[in-house]
Amino acid sequence: MWTPGGRATAVRETIAELCDSPPSAAELIETVATRVRSIVPYDTGSWMITDPDTLLPASILSVDATPALRRAFTKLELDGGDDVNTFDTLSRSVQPVASLSQATDGNLAASRRYREVHRRFGLGDEGGGGGGRARAHRGVGGV
């Protein structure tokens, strides 16, 4: 079983403290995204803010994504299409965090997300989490 190192533990603790008295949802997500990125480098990412009662999306914060990339991911995520690692699928999974390569047994092209978005925008693998509704992407040969 993986255990976080000292820096990761410190980031996790500061995020937990921040959540004790959180700022606005957008400010919280921006701060969390910055802190996570300091431990898990990524080229672009997205964080979905959901209504806590219904889990319906309220807004999406993109990190270093062009408007076209943001639209492509939002459409794919919310159109209800069949793909691995959707926020909905991950949030219901026993393992609510997974990379695209894990979910496709190394065959990224088996994923609709990879075929329709990643290839178009030069992205490689991604890591995603359903509970926190976050997704981080690395460029092909990136970070």
Coordinates of N, CA, C and O in Angstrom, one line a residue:
M1 N 0.8 -1.2 0.0 CA 0.0 0.0 0.0 C 0.9 1.2 0.0 O 1.9 1.3 0.7
W2 N 0.5 2.2 -0.8 CA 1.3 3.5 -0.9 C 1.0 4.4 0.3 O -0.1 4.5 0.8
T3 N 2.1 5.0 0.8 CA 2.0 6.0 1.8 C 2.6 7.2 1.3 O 3.7 7.2 0.7
P4 N 2.0 8.4 1.6 CA 2.6 9.6 1.1 C 3.8 10.0 1.8 O 4.1 9.7 3.0
G5 N 4.7 10.7 1.1 CA 5.9 11.3 1.7 C 5.6 12.5 2.5 O 4.5 12.9 2.6
G6 N 6.7 13.1 3.1 CA 6.5 14.2 4.0 C 5.9 15.4 3.3 O 5.0 16.0 3.9
R7 N 6.3 15.8 2.1 CA 5.7 16.9 1.4 C 4.2 16.7 1.1 O 3.4 17.5 1.3
A8 N 3.9 15.5 0.7 CA 2.5 15.1 0.4 C 1.6 15.2 1.6 O 0.5 15.7 1.6
T9 N 2.2 14.7 2.7 CA 1.4 14.7 4.0 C 1.2 16.1 4.4 O 0.1 16.4 4.9
A10 N 2.2 17.0 4.3 CA 2.0 18.4 4.7 C 1.0 19.1 3.8 O 0.2 19.8 4.4
V11 N 1.0 18.8 2.5 CA 0.0 19.4 1.7 C -1.4 18.9 2.0 O -2.4 19.7 2.1
R12 N -1.5 17.6 2.3 CA -2.8 17.0 2.7 C -3.3 17.7 4.0 O -4.5 18.0 4.1
E13 N -2.4 17.9 4.9 CA -2.8 18.5 6.2 C -3.2 19.9 6.0 O -4.2 20.4 6.6
T14 N -2.5 20.7 5.2 CA -2.9 22.1 5.0 C -4.2 22.2 4.3 O -5.0 23.1 4.5
I15 N -4.5 21.3 3.3 CA -5.8 21.2 2.7 C -6.9 20.9 3.6 O -8.0 21.6 3.6
A16 N -6.7 19.9 4.5 CA -7.7 19.6 5.5 C -8.0 20.8 6.4 O -9.1 21.1 6.8
E17 N -6.9 21.5 6.8 CA -7.1 22.7 7.7 C -7.9 23.8 7.0 O -8.8 24.4 7.5
L18 N -7.6 23.9 5.7 CA -8.3 24.9 4.9 C -9.8 24.6 4.8 O -10.7 25.5 4.8
C19 N -10.1 23.3 4.7 CA -11.5 22.8 4.6 C -12.3 23.0 5.9 O -13.5 23.0 5.9
D20 N -11.6 23.2 7.0 CA -12.3 23.4 8.3 C -13.0 24.7 8.3 O -14.1 24.9 8.9
S21 N -12.5 25.7 7.6 CA -13.1 27.0 7.5 C -12.9 27.5 6.0 O -12.1 28.4 5.8
P22 N -13.6 26.9 5.1 CA -13.2 27.1 3.7 C -13.7 28.5 3.2 O -14.7 29.0 3.6
P23 N -12.9 29.0 2.2 CA -13.3 30.2 1.5 C -14.4 29.8 0.5 O -14.9 28.7 0.6
S24 N -14.7 30.6 -0.5 CA -15.7 30.3 -1.5 C -15.2 29.0 -2.2 O -14.0 28.7 -2.2
A25 N -16.2 28.3 -2.9 CA -15.9 27.1 -3.5 C -14.8 27.3 -4.6 O -13.8 26.5 -4.7
A26 N -14.9 28.4 -5.4 CA -13.9 28.6 -6.4 C -12.5 28.9 -5.8 O -11.5 28.4 -6.3
E27 N -12.4 29.7 -4.7 CA -11.1 29.9 -4.1 C -10.6 28.7 -3.5 O -9.3 28.4 -3.5
L28 N -11.4 27.8 -2.9 CA -11.0 26.6 -2.3 C -10.3 25.7 -3.4 O -9.2 25.2 -3.2
I29 N -11.0 25.5 -4.5 CA -10.5 24.7 -5.6 C -9.2 25.2 -6.1 O -8.3 24.5 -6.4
E30 N -9.2 26.6 -6.3 CA -7.9 27.1 -6.9 C -6.7 26.9 -5.9 O -5.6 26.5 -6.4
T31 N -7.0 27.0 -4.6 CA -5.9 26.8 -3.6 C -5.5 25.3 -3.6 O -4.3 24.9 -3.6
V32 N -6.5 24.4 -3.6 CA -6.2 23.0 -3.6 C -5.5 22.6 -4.9 O -4.5 21.8 -4.8
A33 N -5.9 23.1 -6.0 CA -5.3 22.8 -7.3 C -3.8 23.1 -7.2 O -2.9 22.4 -7.7
T34 N -3.5 24.3 -6.7 CA -2.1 24.8 -6.6 C -1.3 23.9 -5.7 O -0.2 23.5 -6.0
R35 N -1.9 23.5 -4.6 CA -1.1 22.7 -3.6 C -0.9 21.3 -4.1 O 0.1 20.7 -4.0
V36 N -1.9 20.7 -4.8 CA -1.8 19.4 -5.3 C -0.7 19.4 -6.4 O 0.1 18.5 -6.5
R37 N -0.8 20.4 -7.3 CA 0.2 20.5 -8.4 C 1.6 20.6 -7.9 O 2.6 20.2 -8.6
S38 N 1.8 21.1 -6.7 CA 3.2 21.2 -6.1 C 3.7 19.8 -5.8 O 4.9 19.6 -5.7
I39 N 2.9 18.8 -5.6 CA 3.2 17.4 -5.3 C 3.1 16.5 -6.5 O 3.9 15.6 -6.8
V40 N 2.1 16.7 -7.3 CA 1.8 15.9 -8.5 C 1.8 16.9 -9.7 O 0.8 17.4 -10.1
P41 N 3.0 17.1 -10.4 CA 3.0 18.0 -11.5 C 2.1 17.5 -12.6 O 2.0 16.4 -12.9
Y42 N 1.5 18.5 -13.3 CA 0.6 18.2 -14.4 C 0.6 19.4 -15.3 O 0.9 20.5 -14.9
D43 N 0.3 19.2 -16.6 CA 0.3 20.3 -17.6 C -1.0 21.0 -17.6 O -1.0 22.3 -17.8
T44 N -2.1 20.4 -17.5 CA -3.4 21.0 -17.5 C -4.4 20.1 -16.6 O -4.1 18.9 -16.4
G45 N -5.4 20.7 -16.1 CA -6.3 20.0 -15.2 C -7.7 20.6 -15.1 O -7.9 21.7 -15.6
S46 N -8.6 19.9 -14.5 CA -9.9 20.4 -14.3 C -10.4 19.9 -13.0 O -10.2 18.8 -12.5
W47 N -11.2 20.8 -12.3 CA -11.8 20.5 -11.0 C -13.2 20.9 -11.1 O -13.6 22.0 -11.5
M48 N -14.1 19.9 -10.8 CA -15.5 20.2 -10.8 C -16.1 20.5 -9.4 O -15.9 19.7 -8.5
I49 N -16.8 21.6 -9.3 CA -17.5 21.9 -8.1 C -18.9 21.3 -8.2 O -19.6 21.6 -9.2
T50 N -19.3 20.5 -7.2 CA -20.7 19.9 -7.3 C -21.5 20.4 -6.1 O -21.0 20.7 -5.1
D51 N -22.8 20.3 -6.3 CA -23.8 20.6 -5.2 C -23.6 19.4 -4.3 O -23.7 18.2 -4.6
P52 N -23.4 19.7 -3.0 CA -23.1 18.6 -2.0 C -24.3 17.7 -1.8 O -24.1 16.5 -1.4
D53 N -25.5 18.1 -2.0 CA -26.7 17.3 -1.8 C -27.0 16.4 -3.0 O -27.4 15.2 -2.9
T54 N -26.9 17.0 -4.2 CA -27.3 16.2 -5.4 C -26.1 15.7 -6.2 O -26.3 14.9 -7.1
L55 N -24.9 16.2 -6.0 CA -23.7 15.9 -6.7 C -23.7 16.4 -8.2 O -22.9 16.0 -9.0
L56 N -24.7 17.2 -8.5 CA -24.8 17.8 -9.8 C -23.7 18.9 -10.0 O -23.4 19.6 -9.0
P57 N -23.1 19.0 -11.2 CA -22.1 20.0 -11.4 C -22.6 21.4 -11.2 O -23.7 21.7 -11.7
A58 N -21.8 22.2 -10.5 CA -22.2 23.6 -10.4 C -21.3 24.5 -11.2 O -21.7 25.4 -11.8
S59 N -20.0 24.1 -11.3 CA -19.0 24.8 -12.2 C -17.8 24.0 -12.3 O -17.6 23.0 -11.5
I60 N -17.0 24.3 -13.3 CA -15.7 23.6 -13.5 C -14.6 24.6 -13.6 O -14.7 25.6 -14.3
L61 N -13.6 24.4 -12.8 CA -12.4 25.3 -12.9 C -11.3 24.5 -13.7 O -11.0 23.4 -13.4
S62 N -10.8 25.2 -14.7 CA -9.8 24.6 -15.5 C -8.4 25.3 -15.2 O -8.4 26.5 -14.9
V63 N -7.4 24.5 -15.2 CA -6.0 25.0 -14.9 C -5.2 24.8 -16.1 O -5.0 23.7 -16.7
D64 N -4.8 26.0 -16.7 CA -4.0 26.0 -17.9 C -4.6 25.3 -19.1 O -3.8 24.6 -19.8
A65 N -5.9 25.4 -19.2 CA -6.5 24.8 -20.4 C -7.0 25.9 -21.3 O -7.5 26.9 -20.8
T66 N -6.9 25.7 -22.6 CA -7.5 26.6 -23.5 C -9.0 26.5 -23.5 O -9.5 25.5 -23.0
P67 N -9.7 27.5 -24.0 CA -11.2 27.4 -24.0 C -11.7 26.2 -24.8 O -12.6 25.5 -24.4
A68 N -11.0 25.9 -25.9 CA -11.4 24.7 -26.7 C -11.2 23.4 -26.0 O -12.0 22.5 -26.0
L69 N -10.1 23.3 -25.2 CA -9.8 22.1 -24.4 C -10.9 22.0 -23.3 O -11.4 20.9 -23.1
R70 N -11.1 23.1 -22.7 CA -12.1 23.1 -21.6 C -13.5 22.7 -22.1 O -14.2 21.8 -21.5
R71 N -13.9 23.2 -23.2 CA -15.2 22.8 -23.8 C -15.2 21.3 -24.2 O -16.2 20.6 -23.9
A72 N -14.1 20.8 -24.8 CA -14.1 19.4 -25.2 C -14.2 18.5 -24.0 O -15.0 17.5 -24.0
F73 N -13.5 18.8 -22.9 CA -13.6 17.9 -21.7 C -14.9 18.1 -21.0 O -15.5 17.1 -20.6
T74 N -15.5 19.3 -20.9 CA -16.8 19.5 -20.3 C -17.8 18.7 -21.1 O -18.7 18.0 -20.5
K75 N -17.8 18.8 -22.4 CA -18.8 18.1 -23.2 C -18.7 16.6 -23.0 O -19.7 15.9 -22.8
L76 N -17.5 16.1 -23.1 CA -17.3 14.6 -22.9 C -17.7 14.2 -21.5 O -18.4 13.1 -21.4
E77 N -17.4 14.9 -20.5 CA -17.7 14.5 -19.1 C -19.2 14.6 -18.9 O -19.7 13.7 -18.2
L78 N -19.9 15.6 -19.4 CA -21.3 15.8 -19.0 C -22.3 15.2 -20.0 O -23.5 15.2 -19.7
D79 N -21.9 14.7 -21.2 CA -22.9 14.2 -22.1 C -23.4 12.8 -21.9 O -24.3 12.3 -22.6
G80 N -22.8 12.2 -20.8 CA -23.4 10.9 -20.4 C -22.9 9.8 -21.3 O -23.4 8.6 -21.3
G81 N -21.9 10.0 -22.2 CA -21.4 9.0 -23.1 C -20.6 7.9 -22.3 O -20.3 8.1 -21.2
D82 N -20.3 6.9 -23.0 CA -19.6 5.7 -22.4 C -18.1 5.9 -22.5 O -17.6 6.1 -23.6
D83 N -17.5 5.9 -21.4 CA -16.0 6.1 -21.3 C -15.6 5.6 -19.9 O -16.3 5.5 -19.0
V84 N -14.3 5.3 -19.8 CA -13.7 5.0 -18.5 C -13.3 6.3 -17.8 O -13.2 7.3 -18.4
N85 N -13.2 6.2 -16.5 CA -12.7 7.3 -15.7 C -13.6 8.5 -15.7 O -13.1 9.6 -15.4
T86 N -14.9 8.4 -16.0 CA -15.7 9.6 -15.9 C -15.8 9.9 -14.4 O -15.6 9.1 -13.5
F87 N -16.1 11.2 -14.0 CA -16.2 11.5 -12.6 C -17.3 10.7 -12.0 O -17.1 10.2 -10.9
D88 N -18.4 10.5 -12.7 CA -19.5 9.7 -12.1 C -19.0 8.2 -11.9 O -19.3 7.7 -10.8
T89 N -18.3 7.6 -12.8 CA -17.8 6.2 -12.7 C -16.9 6.1 -11.5 O -17.0 5.2 -10.7
L90 N -15.9 7.1 -11.5 CA -14.9 7.0 -10.4 C -15.6 7.2 -9.0 O -15.1 6.6 -8.0
S91 N -16.6 8.1 -8.9 CA -17.2 8.4 -7.6 C -17.9 7.2 -7.1 O -18.1 7.1 -5.9
R92 N -18.3 6.3 -7.9 CA -19.0 5.0 -7.5 C -18.1 3.8 -7.4 O -18.5 2.8 -7.0
S93 N -16.8 4.0 -7.7 CA -15.9 2.9 -7.7 C -15.3 2.6 -6.3 O -15.2 3.5 -5.5
V94 N -14.9 1.4 -6.1 CA -14.2 1.0 -4.9 C -12.9 1.8 -4.8 O -12.4 2.2 -3.7
Q95 N -12.2 2.0 -6.0 CA -11.0 2.8 -6.1 C -11.4 4.1 -6.8 O -11.4 4.1 -8.0
P96 N -11.7 5.1 -6.1 CA -12.2 6.4 -6.7 C -11.1 7.2 -7.4 O -11.5 8.3 -7.9
V97 N -9.9 6.8 -7.5 CA -8.8 7.5 -8.2 C -8.2 6.5 -9.1 O -7.8 5.4 -8.7
A98 N -7.9 6.9 -10.4 CA -7.3 6.0 -11.3 C -6.7 6.8 -12.5 O -7.2 7.9 -12.8
S99 N -5.6 6.3 -13.0 CA -5.0 6.9 -14.2 C -5.8 6.3 -15.4 O -6.4 5.2 -15.4
L100 N -5.7 7.0 -16.5 CA -6.3 6.5 -17.8 C -5.6 5.2 -18.2 O -6.2 4.2 -18.6
S101 N -4.3 5.1 -18.0 CA -3.5 3.9 -18.4 C -3.9 2.7 -17.5 O -4.0 1.6 -18.0
Q102 N -4.3 2.9 -16.3 CA -4.8 1.9 -15.4 C -6.1 1.4 -15.9 O -6.4 0.2 -16.0
A103 N -7.0 2.3 -16.2 CA -8.4 2.0 -16.6 C -8.4 1.3 -17.9 O -9.4 0.5 -18.2
T104 N -7.4 1.5 -18.8 CA -7.5 0.8 -20.1 C -6.4 -0.3 -20.2 O -6.1 -0.7 -21.3
D105 N -5.8 -0.7 -19.1 CA -4.8 -1.7 -19.1 C -3.7 -1.3 -20.1 O -3.1 -2.1 -20.8
G106 N -3.3 0.0 -20.1 CA -2.2 0.5 -21.0 C -2.6 0.8 -22.4 O -1.8 1.3 -23.1
N107 N -3.8 0.5 -22.8 CA -4.3 0.8 -24.2 C -5.1 2.1 -24.1 O -6.3 2.1 -24.2
L108 N -4.4 3.3 -24.1 CA -5.1 4.5 -24.0 C -6.2 4.7 -25.1 O -7.2 5.3 -24.9
A109 N -5.9 4.2 -26.3 CA -6.8 4.4 -27.4 C -8.2 3.7 -27.1 O -9.2 3.9 -27.9
A110 N -8.3 2.8 -26.1 CA -9.5 2.2 -25.8 C -10.5 3.2 -25.1 O -11.7 2.9 -25.0
S111 N -10.0 4.4 -24.7 CA -10.8 5.4 -24.1 C -11.3 6.4 -25.1 O -10.5 7.0 -25.9
R112 N -12.6 6.7 -25.0 CA -13.2 7.7 -25.9 C -12.5 9.1 -25.6 O -12.2 9.8 -26.5
R113 N -12.3 9.3 -24.3 CA -11.6 10.6 -23.9 C -10.3 10.8 -24.6 O -10.0 11.8 -25.1
Y114 N -9.5 9.7 -24.6 CA -8.2 9.7 -25.3 C -8.3 10.0 -26.8 O -7.7 10.8 -27.3
R115 N -9.2 9.2 -27.4 CA -9.4 9.3 -28.8 C -9.9 10.6 -29.3 O -9.4 11.2 -30.3
E116 N -10.9 11.2 -28.6 CA -11.5 12.4 -29.0 C -10.9 13.7 -28.5 O -11.1 14.8 -29.1
V117 N -10.2 13.6 -27.3 CA -9.7 14.9 -26.7 C -8.2 14.8 -26.6 O -7.5 15.7 -27.1
H118 N -7.7 13.8 -25.9 CA -6.2 13.7 -25.7 C -5.4 13.8 -26.9 O -4.5 14.6 -27.0
R119 N -5.7 13.0 -27.9 CA -5.0 13.1 -29.2 C -5.0 14.4 -29.8 O -4.0 15.0 -30.2
R120 N -6.2 15.0 -29.9 CA -6.4 16.3 -30.5 C -5.6 17.4 -29.9 O -5.1 18.3 -30.5
F121 N -5.4 17.4 -28.5 CA -4.7 18.4 -27.8 C -3.4 18.0 -27.3 O -2.7 18.8 -26.5
G122 N -2.8 16.9 -27.8 CA -1.5 16.5 -27.4 C -1.3 16.1 -26.0 O -0.2 16.2 -25.4
L123 N -2.3 15.5 -25.4 CA -2.2 15.0 -24.0 C -1.9 13.5 -24.0 O -2.3 12.7 -24.9
G124 N -1.2 13.1 -23.0 CA -0.9 11.7 -22.7 C -1.9 11.1 -21.7 O -3.1 11.3 -21.8
D125 N -1.3 10.5 -20.7 CA -2.0 9.9 -19.6 C -2.7 11.0 -18.7 O -2.4 12.2 -18.8
E126 N -3.6 10.5 -17.9 CA -4.3 11.4 -16.9 C -4.5 10.7 -15.7 O -4.6 9.5 -15.7
G127 N -4.7 11.4 -14.6 CA -5.1 10.8 -13.3 C -6.4 11.5 -12.9 O -6.5 12.8 -13.2
G128 N -7.4 10.8 -12.4 CA -8.6 11.4 -12.1 C -9.2 10.9 -10.8 O -8.8 9.7 -10.4
G129 N -10.0 11.6 -10.1 CA -10.6 11.2 -8.9 C -12.1 11.6 -8.9 O -12.4 12.7 -9.3
G130 N -13.0 10.7 -8.6 CA -14.4 11.0 -8.6 C -14.9 11.7 -7.4 O -15.7 12.6 -7.5
G131 N -14.4 11.3 -6.2 CA -14.9 11.9 -5.0 C -14.6 13.4 -5.0 O -15.5 14.2 -4.6
G132 N -13.4 13.8 -5.3 CA -13.1 15.2 -5.3 C -13.3 15.9 -6.7 O -13.1 17.1 -6.8
R133 N -13.8 15.1 -7.6 CA -14.1 15.6 -9.0 C -12.9 16.4 -9.5 O -13.0 17.6 -9.9
A134 N -11.7 15.7 -9.6 CA -10.5 16.4 -10.2 C -9.9 15.5 -11.3 O -10.1 14.3 -11.2
R135 N -9.3 16.2 -12.2 CA -8.6 15.5 -13.3 C -7.3 16.2 -13.6 O -7.4 17.4 -13.8
A136 N -6.2 15.5 -13.7 CA -4.9 16.2 -14.1 C -4.4 15.5 -15.3 O -4.4 14.2 -15.4
H137 N -3.9 16.2 -16.2 CA -3.4 15.7 -17.5 C -1.9 16.1 -17.7 O -1.5 17.2 -17.4
R138 N -1.2 15.2 -18.3 CA 0.2 15.5 -18.7 C 0.2 15.4 -20.2 O -0.4 14.5 -20.9
G139 N 1.0 16.3 -20.8 CA 1.2 16.3 -22.3 C 2.0 15.0 -22.6 O 2.6 14.4 -21.8
V140 N 1.9 14.7 -23.9 CA 2.7 13.6 -24.4 C 4.2 13.9 -24.1 O 4.7 15.0 -24.6
G141 N 4.9 13.1 -23.4 CA 6.2 13.4 -23.0 C 6.4 14.6 -22.0 O 7.4 15.1 -21.9
G142 N 5.2 14.9 -21.4 CA 5.2 16.1 -20.5 C 5.8 15.9 -19.2 O 6.5 14.9 -18.9
V143 N 5.5 16.8 -18.3 CA 6.0 16.9 -16.9 C 6.5 15.6 -16.3 O 6.0 14.6 -16.3

